[in-house]
């Protein structure tokens, strides 16, 4: 807050130059007193405390880098400084307890007043009180990490209340057509939360509200400025909803229409300027909608093959497979899909098997009109699927030629096998692997192995086995010491057969990162994968994880932003952005990002897990427990996941009972040690936390790589035992 303490007991202003800049604190009269960072931080901590605090607690919190005697002496000095600054009666000291006195003896606290106004629905008052991030500029990370965590939680909660008030005020002002006032509120919203698409859309609507050409230009200028800021600060593209709104205004401006006509034009999305295409999942027309049916994998395989083939065209941006497959089984209009994926053209297809024959109907659809601009039917013998793929690729490239503006096709990726039976089994394996459930992943491995029995030189099948075992080990579905060596063997076999296979290099990079702790090797392999296949979003996601683990948080956000631009509808990539935002202190932005992820995939359990963590870091424990419990149920609740839920809720006795059951089960079955350590850390059991973190390193738990940056373990970072554990990772510094 810009002025966290606003009035003394006599009603006179007590100016704390923002409690943000470590400036001077005005005393009664004309004199001033310069405050150091720790006394200033102590004042803020006392001001927002809800009960008296012990001297030992305060000394350890702010002077934990000193021995007990020196820490208590420093606390006494700081309290004396503060009493001289704001009045001898403003701070009470009784026995071992210290507190800021109640009004009128002590200053009023505007942060607390803001929360009261928010709870009462006094949105205008909240906007008047909020003046920026709480304690911005007060940094005690090197000496008081627990205080830093408290500041981050307070900052996030106040920002959340401010954003909520902005949303309510924008809605009220728009309804009254008070466009200038609405724009002013929305500008503050976007300044505080630049990645919140709701604020950006409110700003554009308010600026365009008058409906004149000048108003539309202002809206488009604002969009350009916001997009440039997001790109510069986060290396992220603008949210598709904001881009779509700007495109509607651009179309209205180009047509010279009135406000009413412009709102009608808003239903028509402008086609992106960059040549771009998305291949939606081909529909299997054998009958029925069960995607587990025998022939469903073939339609998916043809879709994937076409996406990969088009991806080898220079000058054409192709939506990633995971984003395209978000539309599988839906009746989404082509124009809606194009808006969501940010492409100018949509390719759809229908597949039918008639005895030994395979029939495929393909449509190329213009995103602006929603009309098919090209249609073709293909028919081949079922076993001639490779020839069918080549014929489709050449025909669709010819259809897209006017859009490509002279771009030349690069050499198509060579077929990884000419053996139809091997290819057929490979497609089935990828179909099962996409389900990410233990039993289905094992089915995938069996199909990849059968494919290799048909064609031992099939590199892609070896890469599939590597991905499957990496997934089992990373997600705790199999003991890492059993899963990852098998993945490593498979990926090396793949690379021996085809050293240009980007997917295999990415898999090896992930293994080096999450299991070998070979940081240089991980960076090298992931960069190789990105160089071989720049549009491979998964490689960029793993590289972002590497950057995060090594402490390069800003660079990690930028890299996962690039992955998200390539694969905008991937729930895994969208959810993966959240922990990076959390570590950057952007708690409310992370929560908004997770909510958007759950709009993409409402039952995506990892997003609920991250959401629970985000709420916990902001001090909203009830919401944290509810989100984590939802994620646990979706993933198949077990004693460990429920122990974590109870720990978040503050129910320590039940959490401990569940953890005791987990420890007993761990004698015979594998449980992820870092997950157990997290639950113990939340209930404050440091010895158990350290013991399980040691076990995590012994077990090569892939989640160990986050120890240096996970705020759950921040209270332990000064402990010699934790420092020794961290040294085992041999982490490099940010590069």
mmCIF file of C-alpha atoms in Angstrom, residues 14 36 73 138 160 204 220 231 234 246 497 557 618 707 709:
data_model
loop_
_atom_site.group_PDB
_atom_site.id
_atom_site.type_symbol
_atom_site.label_atom_id
_atom_site.label_comp_id
_atom_site.label_asym_id
_atom_site.label_seq_id
_atom_site.Cartn_x
_atom_site.Cartn_y
_atom_site.Cartn_z
ATOM 1 C CA UNK A 14 1.739 10.109 9.663
ATOM 2 C CA UNK A 36 16.035 1.341 8.193
ATOM 3 C CA UNK A 73 18.744 -6.321 21.446
ATOM 4 C CA UNK A 138 10.946 -3.325 1.202
ATOM 5 C CA UNK A 160 -7.188 -9.333 -5.440
ATOM 6 C CA UNK A 204 -10.981 -1.640 -24.847
ATOM 7 C CA UNK A 220 -6.770 -0.224 -30.915
ATOM 8 C CA UNK A 231 5.558 -9.133 -24.826
ATOM 9 C CA UNK A 234 6.556 -11.587 -19.974
ATOM 10 C CA UNK A 246 -9.378 -5.722 -31.012
ATOM 11 C CA UNK A 497 18.283 -44.657 -35.408
ATOM 12 C CA UNK A 557 7.937 -17.143 -18.013
ATOM 13 C CA UNK A 618 -2.110 -15.725 -0.500
ATOM 14 C CA UNK A 707 13.677 -27.226 -3.977
ATOM 15 C CA UNK A 709 12.519 -22.058 -5.668
#
